[in-house]
Amino acid sequence: MVQISRYQLILILIWTVLGTGIVTMPGTIAQFTLRDAWISSFGLLLGAVMCAAIALAHVRLFPGRTLTQAAIDVLGPVFGRLYGIWYLAYGFVTMATVGREMSAFIGISVLPNTPDFLLAAIAFAVSMYLSYLGLEVVARVNEFIVPLSVLVSPILLLLAIRLFDPSPFQPFLGDPVSAAWRAAVVPAFAYGLEFSIALQWVPALRTPRTLPWDILIAGAICAFMLAALVTLTIGVLGDPARYLNYPVLELVRAIRQGKFVERLDTLYVMGVAITLVIKLAAFQLAVGEAVKDVSGSPERTWIPVPVALLGWSLSNYLFRNVFDLTNFILRDVPSYFLVTVVLLPGALYAIRALQEAKARRRLPST
């Protein structure tokens, strides 16, 4: 198996979380608070800390094993595979959510006359090919887009900062603490818990022992980037940001420089489409490893096609429109992700620790 470096892993985690984060999180946070939106953005770091704690336990108890392999080791072939099926359900639901977010965003922003299922089909086809090529190829694609983002993002930031107005943030810390906390729930327990996807890649990491630190680094970078983006968006758009599904898109559309620099939203949509495809590929890789572990298949080459087809079908079946998607993310995803990627793995590691403690107590008597 081709292994990836820490740098490549951190890049994948950053784009995996920010792929949909830069599209939906600013609008989600603005629904609850404007003045303290920048504080709520750091809820993402809370999710990263929880994932790092889970990763620390995993790499100590199961070095070189995926999460689903660890479940089979601890719970046995029957209950371990049932755990794997639960994880597969989580993976497919997440892929369906990401695919629906992508098709809705591109359809609303630039291709309103194109059917959403066709946009999702193209995204899943590209991500399927990337996942077929493997994690190392996805990592190299991430490395390729970094220089582009480093070049374009500061330019957009400088062009937009001229329109910044600090009045939406006054008085400073003026909203109740409960509003900031409610705004932080989705960044913390939905997008922030997506860092746990790296547990399915442990065999492909050159230094799996550093996985907790890599998650913390990626989480800190994502939190600061999100806070800066949310602050800029609210400062430029003001109160209307509460009522927009994609406030960052409107921010980019507001940028004008002379008579020739305008309609930069096309570049923004292209960048978002790339990151969303990478996010889909990352989750398809994780789900593909789970399928391989649950099925006991020695090969993984057949897995990407059915995984992508099922994810694409669910993205069109589960969510009829953007409102269904938004309600699902706000109401169901935080608790669902918390149970699936924090509580259940935590219980798994506790069982393994008890098993090892019993084995150590029996050792002197034998």
PDB file of C-alpha atoms in Angstrom, residues 20 44 72 118 176 182 184 198:
ATOM      1  CA  THR A  20     -18.706  22.025   2.395  1.00  0.00           C
ATOM      2  CA  LEU A  44     -14.923  23.514  14.672  1.00  0.00           C
ATOM      3  CA  ILE A  72     -14.052  -6.803  14.119  1.00  0.00           C
ATOM      4  CA  LEU A 118     -26.978  15.130 -13.503  1.00  0.00           C
ATOM      5  CA  PRO A 176     -26.278  35.947  24.691  1.00  0.00           C
ATOM      6  CA  ARG A 182     -26.252  27.173  19.317  1.00  0.00           C
ATOM      7  CA  ALA A 184     -21.321  26.529  17.271  1.00  0.00           C
ATOM      8  CA  ALA A 198      -8.755   9.577   9.040  1.00  0.00           C
TER       9      ALA A 198
END
